[in-house]
Short mmCIF file of C-alpha atoms in Angstrom, two decimals:
data_model
loop_
_atom_site.label_atom_id
_atom_site.label_comp_id
_atom_site.label_asym_id
_atom_site.label_seq_id
_atom_site.Cartn_x
_atom_site.Cartn_y
_atom_site.Cartn_z
CA MET V 1489 -0.20 -4.72 -129.43
CA THR V 1490 0.58 -0.59 -129.32
CA GLN V 1491 1.98 1.14 -132.06
CA ALA V 1492 4.92 2.03 -129.62
CA ALA V 1493 5.33 -2.01 -129.14
CA LEU V 1494 5.88 -2.39 -133.06
CA THR V 1495 8.66 0.38 -133.53
CA HIS V 1496 10.28 -0.14 -129.84
CA PRO V 1497 10.86 -3.69 -129.48
CA PRO V 1498 12.77 -4.91 -126.28
CA ALA V 1499 16.17 -4.81 -126.58
CA ALA V 1500 16.61 -8.60 -125.46
CA PRO V 1501 13.64 -10.27 -125.13
CA ALA V 1502 13.56 -13.63 -123.01
CA PRO V 1503 13.52 -16.18 -125.06
CA ALA V 1504 10.55 -18.20 -126.19
CA ALA V 1505 9.21 -21.16 -128.04
CA PRO V 1506 8.23 -20.37 -131.69
CA ALA V 1507 4.37 -20.52 -132.20
CA PRO V 1508 3.58 -23.59 -133.74
CA ALA V 1509 2.88 -23.38 -137.57
CA PRO V 1510 -0.67 -23.47 -138.56
CA ARG V 1511 -1.73 -26.90 -139.98
CA GLY V 1512 -2.85 -27.58 -143.77
CA GLY V 1513 -6.85 -27.59 -144.48
CA PRO V 1514 -9.11 -24.69 -144.44
CA VAL V 1515 -7.40 -22.88 -141.87
CA ARG V 1516 -4.21 -22.56 -143.68
CA TRP V 1517 -6.02 -22.01 -147.10
CA ALA V 1518 -8.43 -19.28 -145.56
CA ALA V 1519 -5.09 -17.27 -144.40
CA ASP V 1520 -3.19 -17.74 -147.73
CA ARG V 1521 -6.53 -16.70 -149.57
CA SER V 1522 -6.99 -13.50 -147.60
CA GLY V 1523 -3.16 -12.39 -148.24
CA TRP V 1524 -3.61 -13.00 -152.15
CA LEU V 1525 -7.25 -12.32 -153.58
CA GLY V 1526 -6.80 -8.41 -152.74
CA PRO V 1527 -3.48 -8.06 -154.33
CA ILE V 1528 -4.19 -10.10 -157.22
CA ALA V 1529 -7.78 -7.95 -157.79
CA VAL V 1530 -5.43 -4.79 -157.91
CA ALA V 1531 -3.06 -6.63 -160.17
CA LEU V 1532 -5.73 -7.44 -162.83
CA PHE V 1533 -6.90 -4.04 -162.80
CA ALA V 1534 -3.63 -2.69 -163.52
CA GLY V 1535 -3.02 -5.28 -166.09
CA LEU V 1536 -6.47 -3.88 -168.03
CA LEU V 1537 -5.10 -0.40 -167.89
CA ARG V 1538 -1.30 -1.33 -169.04
CA PHE V 1539 -2.75 -3.86 -171.92
CA TRP V 1540 -5.60 -1.96 -173.04
CA HIS V 1541 -4.61 -1.11 -176.93
CA LEU V 1542 -0.93 -1.56 -176.25
CA GLY V 1543 0.06 -1.71 -179.59
CA TYR V 1544 -1.21 1.99 -180.14
CA PRO V 1545 0.05 4.20 -181.17
CA LYS V 1546 1.83 2.12 -183.87
CA ALA V 1547 5.26 4.32 -183.78
CA PHE V 1548 8.62 4.06 -182.36
CA VAL V 1549 7.73 6.30 -179.36
CA PHE V 1550 10.85 8.46 -177.74
CA ASP V 1551 13.78 6.00 -177.24
CA GLU V 1552 11.80 3.07 -178.82
CA THR V 1553 14.03 4.00 -181.82
CA TYR V 1554 16.88 2.12 -180.07
CA TYR V 1555 16.00 -0.36 -177.77
CA PRO V 1556 13.64 -2.26 -179.50
CA LYS V 1557 15.49 -2.63 -182.63
CA ASP V 1558 18.69 -3.25 -180.61
CA ALA V 1559 16.46 -6.33 -178.74
CA TRP V 1560 15.78 -7.74 -182.41
CA SER V 1561 19.37 -7.88 -183.24
CA LEU V 1562 20.39 -9.66 -179.73
CA LEU V 1563 17.80 -12.17 -181.17
CA ARG V 1564 19.00 -12.84 -184.40
CA GLN V 1565 23.04 -11.96 -183.71
CA GLY V 1566 23.75 -11.91 -180.20
CA TYR V 1567 24.84 -8.37 -180.38
CA GLU V 1568 23.60 -5.11 -181.21
CA GLY V 1569 23.80 -4.77 -185.11
CA SER V 1570 23.53 -1.64 -187.16
CA TRP V 1571 20.50 -0.22 -188.76
CA PRO V 1572 20.01 2.38 -191.59
CA ASP V 1573 18.07 5.74 -191.04
CA HIS V 1574 15.13 4.23 -193.09
CA ALA V 1575 14.49 1.47 -190.63
CA ASN V 1576 11.83 2.64 -188.47
CA ALA V 1577 9.54 3.49 -191.51
CA ASP V 1578 10.61 0.08 -193.24
CA ILE V 1579 9.71 -1.79 -190.14
CA LEU V 1580 6.13 -0.32 -189.70
CA ALA V 1581 5.43 -0.63 -193.41
CA VAL V 1582 2.89 -2.98 -194.99
CA PRO V 1583 4.39 -5.41 -195.87
CA GLN V 1584 7.25 -5.24 -193.32
CA SER V 1585 10.85 -5.14 -194.05
CA VAL V 1586 13.58 -5.37 -191.55
CA PRO V 1587 16.86 -4.09 -192.58
CA LEU V 1588 19.42 -5.27 -190.20
CA GLY V 1589 22.70 -5.00 -190.86
CA SER V 1590 25.97 -7.56 -189.28
CA ALA V 1591 28.19 -4.33 -188.63
CA PRO V 1592 28.50 -3.92 -184.61
CA GLU V 1593 26.84 -0.70 -183.19
CA PHE V 1594 28.03 1.21 -180.25
CA VAL V 1595 25.08 1.09 -177.29
CA ALA V 1596 25.23 2.99 -173.88
CA HIS V 1597 23.53 0.46 -171.88
CA PRO V 1598 24.07 -3.54 -170.79
CA PRO V 1599 21.66 -5.86 -173.03
CA LEU V 1600 19.81 -7.36 -170.21
CA GLY V 1601 16.70 -5.01 -170.49
CA LYS V 1602 16.94 -5.63 -174.38
CA TRP V 1603 16.98 -9.35 -173.91
CA VAL V 1604 13.82 -9.10 -171.52
CA MET V 1605 12.19 -7.08 -174.36
CA ALA V 1606 13.14 -9.39 -176.88
CA ILE V 1607 11.07 -12.13 -175.28
CA GLY V 1608 8.24 -10.06 -176.29
CA GLU V 1609 9.25 -9.57 -180.05
CA GLN V 1610 10.04 -13.65 -180.21
CA LEU V 1611 6.53 -13.93 -179.45
CA PHE V 1612 4.66 -11.30 -181.23
CA GLY V 1613 6.95 -10.11 -183.68
CA LEU V 1614 8.91 -7.00 -184.31
CA HIS V 1615 5.98 -4.48 -183.84
CA PRO V 1616 4.67 -2.37 -181.26
CA PHE V 1617 2.77 -4.68 -179.25
CA GLY V 1618 5.92 -7.17 -179.18
CA TRP V 1619 8.33 -4.63 -178.21
CA ARG V 1620 5.87 -3.24 -175.22
CA PHE V 1621 4.56 -6.63 -174.34
CA MET V 1622 6.99 -7.58 -171.72
CA THR V 1623 7.59 -4.11 -169.91
CA ALA V 1624 3.42 -4.26 -169.77
CA LEU V 1625 3.67 -7.69 -168.32
CA LEU V 1626 6.51 -6.53 -165.72
CA GLY V 1627 4.85 -3.43 -164.75
CA THR V 1628 1.80 -5.78 -164.12
CA VAL V 1629 3.58 -7.96 -162.28
CA THR V 1630 5.42 -5.27 -160.30
CA VAL V 1631 1.80 -3.94 -158.98
CA LEU V 1632 1.06 -7.52 -157.52
CA MET V 1633 4.84 -7.89 -155.94
CA LEU V 1634 4.22 -4.26 -154.26
CA ALA V 1635 0.74 -5.51 -152.81
CA ARG V 1636 2.57 -8.66 -151.29
CA ILE V 1637 5.87 -6.69 -150.20
CA GLY V 1638 3.45 -3.85 -148.51
CA ARG V 1639 1.44 -6.58 -146.80
CA GLN V 1640 5.11 -8.21 -145.44
CA LEU V 1641 6.46 -4.66 -144.60
CA PHE V 1642 3.19 -3.30 -142.69
CA GLY V 1643 1.73 -6.54 -141.26
CA SER V 1644 -1.69 -5.27 -143.49
CA THR V 1645 -3.17 -6.60 -146.29
CA LEU V 1646 -4.98 -3.06 -146.61
CA VAL V 1647 -2.05 -1.35 -146.42
CA GLY V 1648 0.18 -3.37 -149.04
CA CYS V 1649 -3.26 -3.37 -151.10
CA THR V 1650 -3.49 0.50 -150.92
CA ALA V 1651 0.25 0.88 -152.06
CA ALA V 1652 -0.30 -1.43 -155.05
CA LEU V 1653 -3.69 0.50 -155.79
CA LEU V 1654 -1.64 3.77 -155.73
CA MET V 1655 0.82 2.20 -158.17
CA SER V 1656 -1.65 1.24 -160.38
CA VAL V 1657 -3.12 4.81 -160.83
CA ASP V 1658 0.09 6.19 -161.44
CA GLY V 1659 0.77 8.11 -164.84
CA LEU V 1660 4.64 7.83 -165.02
CA GLN V 1661 4.26 3.94 -164.38
CA LEU V 1662 1.52 3.42 -166.74
CA VAL V 1663 3.32 5.05 -169.43
CA MET V 1664 6.47 3.39 -168.83
CA SER V 1665 4.56 -0.20 -168.70
CA ARG V 1666 3.50 0.95 -172.19
CA VAL V 1667 6.68 1.72 -173.79
CA GLY V 1668 9.38 -0.13 -175.04
CA LEU V 1669 11.95 1.42 -172.58
CA LEU V 1670 14.40 -0.08 -170.21
CA ASP V 1671 13.40 1.51 -166.98
CA GLY V 1672 10.30 0.11 -166.32
CA ILE V 1673 12.41 -3.28 -166.81
CA GLN V 1674 14.62 -1.81 -163.93
CA MET V 1675 11.99 -1.18 -161.53
CA PHE V 1676 10.84 -4.68 -161.44
CA PHE V 1677 14.33 -6.34 -160.63
CA VAL V 1678 14.82 -3.38 -158.17
CA LEU V 1679 11.60 -4.15 -156.27
CA ALA V 1680 12.25 -7.94 -156.40
CA SER V 1681 15.50 -7.28 -154.90
CA PHE V 1682 13.98 -5.12 -152.11
CA GLY V 1683 11.32 -7.76 -151.37
CA SER V 1684 14.03 -10.48 -151.29
CA LEU V 1685 15.69 -8.69 -148.69
CA LEU V 1686 12.56 -8.35 -146.73
CA ILE V 1687 11.96 -12.04 -146.78
CA ASP V 1688 15.66 -12.93 -146.19
CA ARG V 1689 15.50 -10.53 -143.08
CA ASP V 1690 12.23 -12.25 -141.28
CA HIS V 1691 13.83 -15.74 -142.15
CA ALA V 1692 17.04 -14.87 -140.73
CA ARG V 1693 15.21 -13.47 -137.34
CA ALA V 1694 13.17 -16.70 -137.00
CA ARG V 1695 16.58 -18.69 -137.35
CA LEU V 1696 18.10 -16.27 -134.70
CA ALA V 1697 15.64 -16.78 -132.43
CA THR V 1698 15.37 -20.60 -132.69
CA GLY V 1699 18.92 -20.75 -132.14
CA VAL V 1700 18.55 -18.51 -128.89
CA ALA V 1701 15.48 -20.54 -127.90
CA ALA V 1702 17.68 -23.74 -128.14
CA GLY V 1703 20.36 -22.24 -125.62
CA GLY V 1704 22.55 -20.73 -128.44
CA ASN V 1705 25.00 -17.41 -127.80
CA PRO V 1706 23.16 -14.86 -130.03
CA ASP V 1707 26.90 -13.42 -130.45
CA ARG V 1708 27.66 -16.61 -132.25
CA VAL V 1709 24.46 -18.23 -133.64
CA ARG V 1710 25.05 -18.74 -137.27
CA LEU V 1711 22.15 -17.92 -139.84
CA GLY V 1712 23.62 -20.66 -142.21
CA TRP V 1713 22.28 -20.82 -145.79
CA ARG V 1714 20.36 -17.74 -146.74
CA PRO V 1715 18.48 -18.16 -150.46
CA TRP V 1716 16.52 -15.07 -150.09
CA ARG V 1717 19.50 -12.83 -150.02
CA ILE V 1718 21.19 -14.68 -152.63
CA ALA V 1719 18.06 -13.91 -154.62
CA ALA V 1720 18.40 -10.35 -153.85
CA GLY V 1721 21.89 -9.98 -155.36
CA VAL V 1722 20.70 -11.92 -158.51
CA PHE V 1723 17.58 -9.43 -158.93
CA ILE V 1724 19.65 -6.36 -158.20
CA GLY V 1725 22.39 -7.68 -160.47
CA ALA V 1726 19.85 -7.98 -163.02
CA ALA V 1727 18.93 -4.47 -162.29
CA CYS V 1728 22.22 -3.44 -162.84
CA ALA V 1729 22.76 -5.46 -166.28
CA VAL V 1730 19.50 -3.21 -167.50
CA LYS V 1731 21.03 0.14 -166.81
CA TRP V 1732 23.87 1.17 -164.70
CA ASN V 1733 22.20 3.22 -162.10
CA GLY V 1734 21.06 0.12 -160.21
CA ALA V 1735 24.65 -0.08 -158.56
CA PRO V 1736 24.22 2.51 -156.09
CA VAL V 1737 21.18 0.72 -155.05
CA LEU V 1738 23.21 -2.58 -154.78
CA ALA V 1739 25.49 -0.57 -152.14
CA ALA V 1740 22.43 0.74 -150.43
CA PHE V 1741 20.37 -2.44 -150.34
CA GLY V 1742 24.33 -3.90 -149.22
CA VAL V 1743 23.95 -1.67 -146.14
CA LEU V 1744 20.77 -2.33 -145.50
CA THR V 1745 20.55 -6.04 -144.98
CA VAL V 1746 23.80 -5.78 -142.82
CA LEU V 1747 21.92 -3.14 -140.65
CA TRP V 1748 19.22 -5.68 -140.07
CA ASP V 1749 21.55 -8.64 -139.14
CA GLN V 1750 23.01 -5.93 -136.34
CA SER V 1751 19.55 -5.07 -135.14
CA GLY V 1752 18.30 -8.60 -135.11
CA ARG V 1753 21.38 -9.84 -133.04
CA ARG V 1754 20.99 -6.85 -130.58
CA GLY V 1755 17.17 -7.51 -130.02
CA ALA V 1756 17.82 -11.17 -129.58
CA GLY V 1757 20.22 -9.97 -126.41
CA ALA V 1758 23.98 -9.86 -128.51
CA ARG V 1759 26.27 -7.80 -126.11
CA ARG V 1760 28.55 -7.04 -129.11
CA PRO V 1761 26.01 -7.14 -131.99
CA TRP V 1762 28.55 -5.20 -134.39
CA ARG V 1763 31.31 -7.59 -134.02
CA SER V 1764 29.08 -10.34 -134.46
CA VAL V 1765 28.23 -9.09 -137.65
CA LEU V 1766 31.29 -8.53 -138.73
CA ARG V 1767 32.74 -12.01 -138.00
CA ARG V 1768 29.64 -14.15 -139.53
CA ASP V 1769 27.36 -12.30 -141.35
CA ALA V 1770 29.20 -8.93 -143.16
CA GLY V 1771 31.47 -11.75 -145.55
CA PRO V 1772 28.39 -13.77 -146.64
CA ALA V 1773 26.34 -10.56 -147.14
CA LEU V 1774 29.33 -9.34 -149.48
CA LEU V 1775 29.22 -12.76 -151.52
CA ALA V 1776 25.74 -13.08 -151.41
CA MET V 1777 25.03 -9.76 -152.75
CA VAL V 1778 27.68 -8.34 -154.67
CA GLY V 1779 29.11 -12.36 -155.89
CA SER V 1780 25.72 -13.02 -157.23
CA ALA V 1781 25.38 -9.70 -158.96
CA LEU V 1782 28.45 -9.67 -160.30
CA VAL V 1783 27.87 -13.41 -162.12
CA VAL V 1784 24.59 -12.23 -163.12
CA TYR V 1785 25.70 -8.96 -164.90
CA VAL V 1786 28.76 -10.71 -166.60
CA GLY V 1787 26.27 -13.39 -167.83
CA SER V 1788 23.97 -10.82 -169.13
CA TRP V 1789 26.84 -10.01 -171.69
CA GLY V 1790 26.79 -13.98 -172.73
CA GLY V 1791 25.71 -12.96 -176.33
CA TRP V 1792 28.56 -10.52 -177.07
CA LEU V 1793 31.10 -12.56 -175.58
CA LEU V 1794 30.11 -15.47 -177.71
CA SER V 1795 29.86 -13.55 -180.83
CA GLY V 1796 33.33 -13.44 -182.09
CA GLY V 1797 33.75 -16.27 -184.29
CA ASN V 1798 35.13 -15.55 -187.71
CA GLY V 1799 36.31 -12.24 -186.88
CA GLU V 1800 32.82 -10.77 -186.38
CA GLY V 1801 30.83 -9.91 -183.16
CA GLY V 1802 29.70 -6.94 -180.74
CA TYR V 1803 31.16 -3.84 -180.97
CA ASP V 1804 35.04 -4.04 -179.82
CA ARG V 1805 34.74 -7.62 -179.26
CA HIS V 1806 37.88 -7.89 -180.85
CA TRP V 1807 40.13 -5.17 -179.41
CA ALA V 1808 42.05 -7.02 -177.04
CA ASP V 1809 43.39 -9.21 -180.21
CA GLY V 1810 46.94 -8.44 -180.35
CA ARG V 1811 47.06 -6.41 -177.04
CA ALA V 1812 48.29 -7.33 -173.69
CA GLY V 1813 46.69 -4.00 -171.81
CA LEU V 1814 43.51 -4.48 -170.14
CA SER V 1815 42.11 -1.19 -170.77
CA PRO V 1816 42.51 2.83 -171.23
CA ASP V 1817 45.01 4.76 -169.19
CA SER V 1818 42.54 5.59 -166.56
CA LEU V 1819 39.25 4.66 -165.27
CA LEU V 1820 36.79 6.77 -163.25
CA GLY V 1821 39.35 9.47 -163.46
CA LEU V 1822 42.06 7.21 -161.88
CA PRO V 1823 45.01 6.42 -163.62
CA LEU V 1824 45.87 2.87 -164.46
CA PRO V 1825 49.14 1.11 -164.48
CA GLN V 1826 50.30 -0.12 -167.75
CA VAL V 1827 51.08 -3.59 -166.82
CA SER V 1828 50.86 -7.12 -168.96
CA MET V 1829 47.21 -8.50 -168.15
CA SER V 1830 47.78 -11.06 -171.13
CA TRP V 1831 46.48 -13.90 -168.69
CA VAL V 1832 43.27 -12.58 -168.65
CA PRO V 1833 41.01 -13.97 -171.50
CA GLY V 1834 40.64 -11.50 -174.37
CA PRO V 1835 37.20 -11.41 -174.61
CA LEU V 1836 37.12 -10.03 -171.10
CA ARG V 1837 39.57 -7.56 -171.71
CA SER V 1838 37.77 -6.50 -174.60
CA LEU V 1839 34.64 -6.32 -172.47
CA TRP V 1840 36.30 -3.99 -169.77
CA HIS V 1841 37.61 -1.73 -172.82
CA TYR V 1842 33.95 -1.61 -173.80
CA HIS V 1843 33.01 -0.45 -170.49
CA SER V 1844 35.16 2.38 -170.36
CA GLN V 1845 33.83 3.72 -173.46
CA MET V 1846 30.17 3.18 -172.43
CA TYR V 1847 31.14 5.17 -168.66
CA ASP V 1848 32.65 7.99 -170.75
CA PHE V 1849 29.89 8.50 -172.87
CA ASN V 1850 27.26 8.28 -170.00
CA THR V 1851 28.75 10.37 -167.54
CA GLY V 1852 29.84 12.79 -170.52
CA LEU V 1853 26.45 12.98 -172.09
CA SER V 1854 25.71 16.80 -172.29
CA THR V 1855 23.55 17.33 -175.59
CA PRO V 1856 21.05 19.54 -174.66
CA HIS V 1857 17.15 18.24 -175.03
CA THR V 1858 13.86 20.05 -174.77
CA TYR V 1859 12.59 17.78 -172.18
CA GLN V 1860 15.67 17.09 -169.93
CA SER V 1861 15.38 18.18 -166.16
CA ASN V 1862 17.01 18.99 -162.94
CA PRO V 1863 16.74 16.21 -159.98
CA PHE V 1864 15.42 18.70 -157.97
CA ALA V 1865 12.32 18.94 -159.75
CA TRP V 1866 11.62 15.33 -160.23
CA LEU V 1867 9.59 14.96 -157.33
CA VAL V 1868 7.19 17.73 -157.77
CA ASP V 1869 6.57 16.86 -161.63
CA GLY V 1870 8.49 19.74 -162.74
CA ARG V 1871 9.27 18.56 -166.18
CA PRO V 1872 7.53 15.55 -167.69
CA VAL V 1873 8.74 14.30 -170.84
CA SER V 1874 6.63 14.28 -173.92
CA MET V 1875 7.14 10.80 -175.68
CA TYR V 1876 4.97 11.28 -178.43
CA TRP V 1877 3.01 14.20 -179.81
CA GLU V 1878 0.39 14.14 -182.72
CA GLN V 1879 -1.39 17.03 -184.31
CA VAL V 1880 -4.89 15.87 -185.48
CA PRO V 1881 -7.09 18.31 -187.54
CA ASN V 1882 -10.52 18.62 -187.33
CA GLY V 1883 -12.57 16.25 -188.95
CA SER V 1884 -9.55 13.26 -189.04
CA ARG V 1885 -9.59 10.43 -186.42
CA GLY V 1886 -13.04 11.23 -184.75
CA CYS V 1887 -12.07 14.74 -184.22
CA THR V 1888 -14.81 17.09 -184.30
CA SER V 1889 -13.17 20.43 -182.45
CA PRO V 1890 -13.02 23.21 -184.34
CA GLY V 1891 -9.61 24.11 -183.04
CA GLY V 1892 -8.24 20.61 -183.98
CA CYS V 1893 -7.06 17.77 -181.66
CA SER V 1894 -4.17 16.25 -180.18
CA ALA V 1895 -2.70 13.05 -179.22
CA GLN V 1896 0.33 12.90 -176.54
CA ILE V 1897 2.07 10.47 -174.58
CA LEU V 1898 3.26 12.55 -171.51
CA GLY V 1899 5.58 10.96 -168.91
CA LEU V 1900 4.04 12.71 -166.15
CA GLY V 1901 3.51 10.90 -162.47
CA THR V 1902 -0.03 11.25 -161.14
CA PRO V 1903 0.73 14.93 -159.65
CA PHE V 1904 -1.85 14.61 -156.44
CA LEU V 1905 0.09 10.98 -155.71
CA TRP V 1906 3.72 12.42 -156.31
CA TRP V 1907 2.82 15.59 -154.21
CA ALA V 1908 1.43 13.53 -151.37
CA ALA V 1909 4.89 11.22 -151.36
CA CYS V 1910 6.47 14.40 -150.78
CA PHE V 1911 4.63 14.76 -147.62
CA ALA V 1912 5.10 11.45 -147.00
CA LEU V 1913 8.60 11.14 -147.14
CA VAL V 1914 8.64 13.87 -144.81
CA TYR V 1915 6.44 11.91 -142.36
CA LEU V 1916 8.86 8.66 -142.49
CA LEU V 1917 12.03 10.54 -142.07
CA TRP V 1918 10.22 11.66 -138.80
CA ARG V 1919 9.15 8.20 -137.92
CA TRP V 1920 12.67 6.92 -138.60
CA PHE V 1921 14.41 9.48 -136.93
CA PHE V 1922 12.67 9.87 -133.42
CA ARG V 1923 10.33 6.37 -133.59
CA ARG V 1924 13.07 4.31 -134.80
CA ASP V 1925 10.83 2.91 -137.15
CA TRP V 1926 12.77 0.34 -139.27
CA ARG V 1927 10.00 0.25 -141.90
CA SER V 1928 10.46 4.21 -142.63
CA GLY V 1929 14.29 3.35 -142.94
CA ALA V 1930 14.08 0.44 -145.36
CA VAL V 1931 11.83 2.66 -147.55
CA LEU V 1932 14.00 5.64 -146.82
CA CYS V 1933 17.02 3.30 -147.97
CA ALA V 1934 15.63 2.68 -151.08
CA VAL V 1935 14.46 6.08 -152.30
CA ALA V 1936 18.14 7.20 -150.98
CA GLY V 1937 19.88 4.52 -153.33
CA ILE V 1938 17.85 5.43 -156.39
CA TYR V 1939 17.23 9.18 -156.29
CA LEU V 1940 20.17 11.23 -154.31
CA PRO V 1941 22.79 9.51 -157.04
CA TRP V 1942 21.21 11.42 -159.99
CA PHE V 1943 22.21 14.73 -157.94
CA ARG V 1944 26.06 13.88 -158.99
CA TYR V 1945 24.80 14.35 -162.88
CA GLN V 1946 23.04 17.57 -162.89
CA GLU V 1947 25.15 18.85 -165.84
CA ARG V 1948 24.36 15.54 -167.64
CA THR V 1949 21.53 15.03 -170.02
CA ILE V 1950 19.05 13.51 -167.86
CA PHE V 1951 15.16 12.99 -167.72
CA SER V 1952 12.69 12.71 -164.90
CA PHE V 1953 11.05 9.38 -166.27
CA TYR V 1954 14.29 7.71 -164.61
CA MET V 1955 12.24 8.19 -161.81
CA VAL V 1956 9.82 5.38 -162.61
CA VAL V 1957 12.22 2.83 -160.62
CA LEU V 1958 11.15 5.34 -157.42
CA VAL V 1959 7.88 4.74 -157.88
CA PRO V 1960 6.86 1.54 -155.66
CA PHE V 1961 8.66 3.23 -152.83
CA LEU V 1962 6.86 6.29 -153.16
CA CYS V 1963 3.66 4.29 -153.04
CA LEU V 1964 4.88 2.47 -149.99
CA ALA V 1965 5.48 5.91 -148.38
CA VAL V 1966 2.14 7.13 -149.00
CA ALA V 1967 0.63 4.19 -148.04
CA GLN V 1968 1.92 3.86 -144.78
CA MET V 1969 1.06 7.61 -144.17
CA LEU V 1970 -2.08 6.66 -144.91
CA GLY V 1971 -2.22 4.21 -142.57
CA ALA V 1972 -0.99 6.02 -139.84
CA MET V 1973 -3.96 8.63 -140.68
CA LEU V 1974 -6.54 5.43 -139.69
CA GLY V 1975 -4.87 5.50 -136.34
CA PRO V 1976 -3.12 2.94 -133.88
CA ALA V 1977 -4.65 -0.39 -132.87
CA GLY V 1978 -6.76 0.53 -130.01
CA CYS V 1979 -8.00 3.71 -130.80
CA SER V 1980 -11.55 4.80 -130.74
CA ARG V 1981 -14.23 4.20 -133.22
CA GLY V 1982 -14.33 8.14 -133.99
CA ARG V 1983 -10.76 8.26 -134.53
CA ARG V 1984 -10.89 5.30 -137.05
CA ARG V 1985 -14.00 6.88 -138.56
CA ILE V 1986 -12.22 10.38 -139.18
CA GLY V 1987 -9.05 8.58 -140.30
CA ALA V 1988 -10.77 6.52 -142.72
CA ILE V 1989 -12.53 9.30 -144.29
CA GLY V 1990 -9.47 11.27 -144.48
CA ALA V 1991 -7.51 8.27 -145.82
CA GLY V 1992 -10.19 7.62 -148.52
CA ALA V 1993 -10.48 11.03 -149.63
CA VAL V 1994 -6.58 11.15 -150.62
CA VAL V 1995 -7.19 8.00 -152.36
CA LEU V 1996 -10.06 9.13 -154.17
CA ALA V 1997 -8.44 12.41 -155.03
CA ILE V 1998 -5.39 10.40 -156.41
CA VAL V 1999 -7.65 7.90 -158.60
CA GLY V 2000 -9.64 11.11 -160.11
CA CYS V 2001 -6.58 13.05 -160.83
CA PHE V 2002 -5.20 9.78 -162.88
CA ALA V 2003 -8.68 9.76 -164.43
CA PHE V 2004 -8.47 13.19 -165.57
CA PHE V 2005 -4.75 12.79 -167.13
CA TYR V 2006 -5.62 9.41 -168.58
CA PRO V 2007 -5.78 10.66 -172.05
CA LEU V 2008 -2.25 12.04 -171.98
CA TYR V 2009 -1.05 8.81 -170.69
CA THR V 2010 -2.34 6.82 -173.81
CA ALA V 2011 -2.35 9.18 -176.72
CA GLU V 2012 -5.99 9.32 -176.79
CA VAL V 2013 -7.17 11.77 -179.30
CA ILE V 2014 -8.68 14.72 -177.23
CA PRO V 2015 -9.45 18.58 -178.53
CA MET V 2016 -6.72 20.68 -177.83
CA SER V 2017 -8.87 22.88 -175.56
CA SER V 2018 -9.22 19.81 -173.31
CA TRP V 2019 -5.25 19.30 -173.60
CA GLN V 2020 -4.47 23.02 -172.70
CA ASP V 2021 -6.70 22.68 -169.49
CA ARG V 2022 -4.19 19.59 -168.28
CA MET V 2023 -1.24 21.92 -169.09
CA TRP V 2024 -1.10 22.96 -165.31
CA PHE V 2025 1.94 24.63 -165.64
CA THR V 2026 3.92 25.98 -168.38
CA SER V 2027 6.78 23.91 -167.71
CA TRP V 2028 4.70 20.97 -168.71
CA ILE V 2029 4.44 22.18 -172.22
#
C-alpha cells in the first residue's frame, strides 16, 4: 500500500466483508508476541534507569517539600494537615519523627496525584524511595504504553518502539520519574486517555463498517456502547484531579473524538456526516468524556468530603455551615447571583468555595522565582529547573578534583531530542495541512491542548518542567519524522539504506546526548569542570 493510500483513503469505499479474525494457536501467539517483546524490552531499559538508586539523594528535592508530606497526611487523615517548619529534618533523621498536625492546610492542587504517591509511602514508608516509587513506576509504564500507542497509531512496531526509546532517554521525563512531584503522574493519565481514544477510534470504525456491510445506512448506524471512550474520560478526569491543566486537554480530546466520528462516517459513505455526528455521536461523546471525568474528579475529593466529623476535617470543609450561598461573589471573573443554594449539600458548597480559592491562588501566583520561565522558551530547553544542588569539596564523597565537585538534578529535556522535536512538529503541521494525515493531526491536537494554554499565564510563576506531560507526544512526532526518513513502502533499497542511516544517526545522537547529561539528571558527583562543560548556555545556570 502506498503512502498516499494511507493518508488519502477514498471518501466512500465499497462495503466489504470483514476479514476473518486470526484463530488461536501459534499464529495468534506470534502476532501478539511480535507486538509486545520490543515494547517490553524498551520498558525494562527505562525502568532500570528510573529505579536505579531511586532513594538518592536522601533529601526533599524541590517541591518534594510539599507533595510527599501531603500524601502521608492523606493516608493518615484523609486530608492535608499541617507540618511544622522542622518537619523535613525530622522526617529524614534517624530515628525518624513524623510531626503531622491535625489542623487543615490550604493546598493548591487536587488530591489524586498525592493519593497515587501515597501508595508508595504505604508500601515503603515516608522516605525518598517511598514517595518516589509511584512516579518511577508510572514513568516506566508510560514508556511501555507509548510503544504500544505508537504501534497502533502508525501501524509499525519499529516506529512505536522508537518513540518509546526516545522517551526512555529524555532527561526531563527521567528526572520527573525520579522525584515526588505531580507532573509525571499527570503525564501517565493524559497518555492513557489518548491511547484509549485511539483504540475507541478503531473499534468504532470497525462497528461502522460491519453495520454498513450488513446493509445499514452510514448516516444512521448507531455505534452503541463505547467503553474505551468512557475509559478515556476516566483517565483525563484523573489527569484533571492531579492538576487543573488537564482541563484544556479534556477539551482538545473531546474535539478530537468528534472529528474522528465525523471522518469515520464520511469515509463510510454518509451523505451528511456532520448531521449524523451531531444527532448520534456528539451527545454520547460529551457524556462519556465530560461525565466520567467529572465523576472521577469529584470522587478524588472523597477523603476531604468524608473528613468533616466532630467539626474537624480538611481546609474549609465546614465553610458552608450556616451559609445558604454557593460560593463567593464571582467565579472566573464573572459575577454570580447571590441566591439561596441551601438545597445543595453543605460539603459540596464548601468544596465549590475551596475551588474558588484554589483558582485565585493558581492564576494569581506571581512571586518571582530564580528558575521560572516563559512558555516561548520551553520547547528549546531555554530555562531548565535546577531541582537539587550540592557543592562537594575535594576529598569528600569520592571527589578528587582540586576545584571541587558538584551534584545536581537539572530538569532539562535531552537537548538533541527536544530540538529535533521542533523540526518534527513543523513536519507534522505540513503533513496534517497538506496531506490531511489524521495521525499528525492527532499528535498536534494533544500538543495544542497541553502546550498552548500556558501562554495565557505568561505573567504567572511557571516552570518548564510542566512540559513533561508533552514529552510522549514530542517523541511520537520525532518517531513519525524518522519513519518518513526511512522512505515509503515500495521505495528502492538504496533509498531505504540512506534513510536508515540518517534515522539511525539521529537516534544515536539523541542517546549520546542523554548519556552526556546523565550525571545532571541523577545528582552524580562530578568535577566542577565537567559540570561547566555541560552548561551550554548561561540560561541553564
